[in-house]
PDB file of C-alpha atoms in Angstrom:
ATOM      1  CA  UNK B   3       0.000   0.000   0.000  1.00 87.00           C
ATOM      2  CA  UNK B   4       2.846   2.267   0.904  1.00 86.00           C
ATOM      3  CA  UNK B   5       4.566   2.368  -2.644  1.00 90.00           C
ATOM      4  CA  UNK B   6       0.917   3.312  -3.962  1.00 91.00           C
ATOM      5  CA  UNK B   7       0.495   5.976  -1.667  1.00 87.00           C
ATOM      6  CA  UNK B   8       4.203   7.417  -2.321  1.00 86.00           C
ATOM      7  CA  UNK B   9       3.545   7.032  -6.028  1.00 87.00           C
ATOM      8  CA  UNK B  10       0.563   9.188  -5.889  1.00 85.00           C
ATOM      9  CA  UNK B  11       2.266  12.063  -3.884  1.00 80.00           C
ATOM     10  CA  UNK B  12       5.422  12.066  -6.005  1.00 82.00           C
ATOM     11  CA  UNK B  13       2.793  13.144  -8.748  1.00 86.00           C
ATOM     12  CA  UNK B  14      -0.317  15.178  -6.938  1.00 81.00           C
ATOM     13  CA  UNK B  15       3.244  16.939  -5.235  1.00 77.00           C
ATOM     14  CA  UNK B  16       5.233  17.008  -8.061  1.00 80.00           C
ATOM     15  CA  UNK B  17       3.351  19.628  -9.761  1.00 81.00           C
ATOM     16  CA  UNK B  18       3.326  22.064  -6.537  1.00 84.00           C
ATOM     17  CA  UNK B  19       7.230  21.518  -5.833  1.00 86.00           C
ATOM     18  CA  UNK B  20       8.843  24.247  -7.903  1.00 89.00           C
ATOM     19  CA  UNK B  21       5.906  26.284  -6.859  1.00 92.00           C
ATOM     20  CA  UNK B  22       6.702  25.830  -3.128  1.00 93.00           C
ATOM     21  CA  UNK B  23      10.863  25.692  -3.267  1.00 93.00           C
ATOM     22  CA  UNK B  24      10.398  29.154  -4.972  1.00 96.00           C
ATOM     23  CA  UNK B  25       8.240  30.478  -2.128  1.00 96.00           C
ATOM     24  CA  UNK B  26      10.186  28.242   0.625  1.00 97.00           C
ATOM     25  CA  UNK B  27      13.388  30.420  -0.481  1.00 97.00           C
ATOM     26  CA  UNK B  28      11.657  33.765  -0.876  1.00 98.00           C
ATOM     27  CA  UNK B  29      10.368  33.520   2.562  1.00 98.00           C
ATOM     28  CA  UNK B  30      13.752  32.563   3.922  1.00 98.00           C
ATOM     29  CA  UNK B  31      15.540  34.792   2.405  1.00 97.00           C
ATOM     30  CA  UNK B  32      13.131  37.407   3.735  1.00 98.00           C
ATOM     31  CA  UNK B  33      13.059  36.294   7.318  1.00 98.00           C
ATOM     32  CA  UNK B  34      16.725  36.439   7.375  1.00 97.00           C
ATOM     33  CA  UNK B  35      16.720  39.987   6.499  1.00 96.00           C
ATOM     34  CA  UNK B  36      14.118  40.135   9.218  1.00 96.00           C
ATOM     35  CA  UNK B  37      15.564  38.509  12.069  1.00 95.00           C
ATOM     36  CA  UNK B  38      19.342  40.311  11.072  1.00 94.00           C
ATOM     37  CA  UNK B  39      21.003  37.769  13.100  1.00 91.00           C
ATOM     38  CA  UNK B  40      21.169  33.715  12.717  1.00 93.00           C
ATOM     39  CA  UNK B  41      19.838  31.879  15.846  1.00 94.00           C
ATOM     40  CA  UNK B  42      22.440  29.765  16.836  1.00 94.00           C
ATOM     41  CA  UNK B  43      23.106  27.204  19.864  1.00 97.00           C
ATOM     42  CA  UNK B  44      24.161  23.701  20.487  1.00 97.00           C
ATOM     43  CA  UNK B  45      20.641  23.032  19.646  1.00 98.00           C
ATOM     44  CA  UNK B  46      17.212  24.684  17.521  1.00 98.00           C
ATOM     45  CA  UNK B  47      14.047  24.005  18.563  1.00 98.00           C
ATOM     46  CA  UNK B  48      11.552  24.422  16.001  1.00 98.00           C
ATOM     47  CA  UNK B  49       8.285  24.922  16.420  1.00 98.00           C
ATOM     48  CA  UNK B  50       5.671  25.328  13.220  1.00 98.00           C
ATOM     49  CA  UNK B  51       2.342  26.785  14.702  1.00 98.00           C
ATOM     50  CA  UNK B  52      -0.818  27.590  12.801  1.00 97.00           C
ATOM     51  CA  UNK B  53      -3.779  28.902  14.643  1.00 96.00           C
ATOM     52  CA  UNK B  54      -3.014  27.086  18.021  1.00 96.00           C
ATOM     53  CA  UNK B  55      -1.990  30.436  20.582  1.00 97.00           C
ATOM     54  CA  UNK B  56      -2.341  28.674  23.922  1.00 97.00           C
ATOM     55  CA  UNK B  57      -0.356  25.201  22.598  1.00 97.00           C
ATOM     56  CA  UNK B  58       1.932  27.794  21.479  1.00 98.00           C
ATOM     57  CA  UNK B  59       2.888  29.266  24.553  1.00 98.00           C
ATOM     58  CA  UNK B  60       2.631  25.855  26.450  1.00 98.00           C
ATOM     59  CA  UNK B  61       4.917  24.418  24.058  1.00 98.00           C
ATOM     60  CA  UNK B  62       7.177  27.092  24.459  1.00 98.00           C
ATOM     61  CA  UNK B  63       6.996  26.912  28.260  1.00 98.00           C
ATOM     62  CA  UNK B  64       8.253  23.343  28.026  1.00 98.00           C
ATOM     63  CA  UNK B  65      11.760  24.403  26.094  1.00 98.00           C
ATOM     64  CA  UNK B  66      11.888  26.964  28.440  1.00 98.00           C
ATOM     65  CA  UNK B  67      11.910  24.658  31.344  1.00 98.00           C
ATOM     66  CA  UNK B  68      14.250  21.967  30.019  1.00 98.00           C
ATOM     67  CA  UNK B  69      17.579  21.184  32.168  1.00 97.00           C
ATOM     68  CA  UNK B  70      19.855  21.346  29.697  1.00 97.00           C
ATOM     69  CA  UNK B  71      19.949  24.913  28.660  1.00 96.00           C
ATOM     70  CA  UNK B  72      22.283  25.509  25.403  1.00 97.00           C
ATOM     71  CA  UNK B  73      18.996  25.990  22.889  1.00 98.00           C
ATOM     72  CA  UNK B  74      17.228  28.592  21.086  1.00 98.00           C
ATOM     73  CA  UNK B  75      13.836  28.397  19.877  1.00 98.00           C
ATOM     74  CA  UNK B  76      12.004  29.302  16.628  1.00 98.00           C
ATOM     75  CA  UNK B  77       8.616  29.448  16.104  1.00 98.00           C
ATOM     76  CA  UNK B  78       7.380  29.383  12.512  1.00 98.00           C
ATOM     77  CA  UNK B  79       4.009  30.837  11.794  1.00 98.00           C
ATOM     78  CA  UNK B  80       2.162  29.382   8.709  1.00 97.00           C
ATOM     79  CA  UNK B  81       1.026  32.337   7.682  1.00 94.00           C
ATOM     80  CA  UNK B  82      -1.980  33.191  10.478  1.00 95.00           C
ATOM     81  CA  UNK B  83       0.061  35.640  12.946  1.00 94.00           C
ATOM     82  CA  UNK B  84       1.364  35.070  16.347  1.00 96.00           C
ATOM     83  CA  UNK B  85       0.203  35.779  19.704  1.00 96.00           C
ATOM     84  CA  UNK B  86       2.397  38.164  22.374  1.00 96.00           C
ATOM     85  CA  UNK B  87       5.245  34.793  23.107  1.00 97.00           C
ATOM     86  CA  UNK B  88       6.998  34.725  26.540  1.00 96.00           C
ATOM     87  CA  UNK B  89      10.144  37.203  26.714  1.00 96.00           C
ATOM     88  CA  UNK B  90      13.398  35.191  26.485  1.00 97.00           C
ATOM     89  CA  UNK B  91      16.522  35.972  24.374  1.00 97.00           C
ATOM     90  CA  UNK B  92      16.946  32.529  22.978  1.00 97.00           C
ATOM     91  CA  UNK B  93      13.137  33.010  21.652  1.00 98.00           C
ATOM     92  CA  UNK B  94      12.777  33.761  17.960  1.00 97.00           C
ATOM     93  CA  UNK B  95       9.610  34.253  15.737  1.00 97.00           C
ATOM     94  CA  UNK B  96       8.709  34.566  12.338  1.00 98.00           C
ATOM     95  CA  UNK B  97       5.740  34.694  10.285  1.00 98.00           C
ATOM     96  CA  UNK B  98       5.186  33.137   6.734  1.00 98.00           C
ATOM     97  CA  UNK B  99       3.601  35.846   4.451  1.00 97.00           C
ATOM     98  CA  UNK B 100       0.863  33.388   3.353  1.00 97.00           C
ATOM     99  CA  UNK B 101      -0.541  30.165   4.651  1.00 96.00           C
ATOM    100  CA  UNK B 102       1.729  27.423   3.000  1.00 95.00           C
ATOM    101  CA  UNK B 103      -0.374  24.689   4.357  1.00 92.00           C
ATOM    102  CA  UNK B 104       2.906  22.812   4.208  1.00 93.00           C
ATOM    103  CA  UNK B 105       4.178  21.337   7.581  1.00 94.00           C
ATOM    104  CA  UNK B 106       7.417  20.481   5.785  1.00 94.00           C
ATOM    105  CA  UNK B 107       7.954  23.153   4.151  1.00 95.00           C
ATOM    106  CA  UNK B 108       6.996  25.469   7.325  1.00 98.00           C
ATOM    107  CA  UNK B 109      10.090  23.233   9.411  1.00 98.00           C
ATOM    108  CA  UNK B 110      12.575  23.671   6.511  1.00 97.00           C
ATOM    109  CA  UNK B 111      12.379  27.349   7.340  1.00 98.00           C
ATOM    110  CA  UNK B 112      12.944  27.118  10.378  1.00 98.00           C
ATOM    111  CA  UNK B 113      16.032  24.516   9.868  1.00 98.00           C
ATOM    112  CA  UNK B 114      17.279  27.271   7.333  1.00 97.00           C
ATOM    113  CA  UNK B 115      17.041  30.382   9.474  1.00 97.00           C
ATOM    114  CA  UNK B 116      19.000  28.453  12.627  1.00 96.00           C
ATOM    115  CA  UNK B 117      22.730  27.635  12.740  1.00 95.00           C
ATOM    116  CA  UNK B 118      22.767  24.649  15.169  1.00 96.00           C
ATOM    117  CA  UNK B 119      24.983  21.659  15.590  1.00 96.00           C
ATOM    118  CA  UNK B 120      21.320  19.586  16.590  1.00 97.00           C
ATOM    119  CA  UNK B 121      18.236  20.072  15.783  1.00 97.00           C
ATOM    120  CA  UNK B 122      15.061  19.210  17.435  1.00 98.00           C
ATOM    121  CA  UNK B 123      11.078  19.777  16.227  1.00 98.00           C
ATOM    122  CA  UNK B 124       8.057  20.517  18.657  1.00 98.00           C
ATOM    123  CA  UNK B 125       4.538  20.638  17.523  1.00 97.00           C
ATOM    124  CA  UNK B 126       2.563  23.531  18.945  1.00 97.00           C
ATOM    125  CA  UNK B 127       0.032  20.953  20.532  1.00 96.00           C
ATOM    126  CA  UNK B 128       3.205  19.318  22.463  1.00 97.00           C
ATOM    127  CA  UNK B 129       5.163  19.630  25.416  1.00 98.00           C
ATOM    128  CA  UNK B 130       8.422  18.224  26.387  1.00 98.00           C
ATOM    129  CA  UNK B 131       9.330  16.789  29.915  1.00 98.00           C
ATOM    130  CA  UNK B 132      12.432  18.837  31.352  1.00 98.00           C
ATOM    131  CA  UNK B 133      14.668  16.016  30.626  1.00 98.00           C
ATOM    132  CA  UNK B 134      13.829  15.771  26.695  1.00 98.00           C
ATOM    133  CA  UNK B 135      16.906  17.573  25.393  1.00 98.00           C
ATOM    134  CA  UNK B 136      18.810  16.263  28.059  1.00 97.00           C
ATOM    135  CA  UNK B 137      18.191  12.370  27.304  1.00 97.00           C
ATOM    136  CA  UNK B 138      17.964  13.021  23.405  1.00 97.00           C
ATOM    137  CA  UNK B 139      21.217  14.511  23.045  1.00 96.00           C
ATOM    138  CA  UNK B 140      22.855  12.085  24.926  1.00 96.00           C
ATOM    139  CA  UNK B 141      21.631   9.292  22.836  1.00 96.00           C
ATOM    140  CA  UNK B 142      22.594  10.879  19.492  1.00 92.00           C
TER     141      UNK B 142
END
């Protein structure tokens, strides 16, 4: 069933793609100007958020709580604005200028607009027990 269900992406997808790497490197390339400097720390937390402002800030909460402390954190809006986030230097945001609809493409930017040796992804209806980083980068 897989192989069917690939094969149908690769071509429902494949007529979107050089639609969505053009506006995947527009918007980066805009956010950097944005932002002026590159977000960097042992590790990048991404978070893509659409429409979810109290997951948001509980997700966010749950970085901000972790033991091990070497992180920053960006937060990637799809396109539908953010609410006021928590004050905390290691705290980025952006917002896409249109809905992408796009999870992937939504995490790419933030992977693109970070300079991190790890990097780790959060969805805005998650939270992380203050050991997560912790016990995941001592496994890798």
């Amino acid at each position: 069933m897989w192989p069917v269900l690939e094969m149908r992406n690769r071509i429902v997808m494949g007529l979107y793609l050089p639609r969505l790497i053009r506006f995947e490197n527009e918007e980066v390339a805009r956010l950097r100007l944005q932002l002026g400097i590159v977000p960097t720390a042992k590790i990048a937390c991404i978070i893509p958020t659409y429409k979810r402002p109290e997951g948001l800030i509980a997700s966010i909460n749950s970085i901000l709580a972790q033991e091990r402390q070497d992180f920053v954190i960006i937060v990637v809006d799809d396109g539908a604005g953010l609410p006021v986030l928590p004050s905390d230097p290691r705290l980025f945001a952006v917002s896409l200028s249109r809905n992408s609809a796009v999870l992937g493409l939504v995490r790419n930017v933030g992977i693109r607009l970070s300079n991190s040796e790890f990097v780790a992804f959060l969805d805005d209806d998650n939270v992380w027990t203050p050991q997560h980083l912790t016990v995941a980068v001592k496994a890798l």
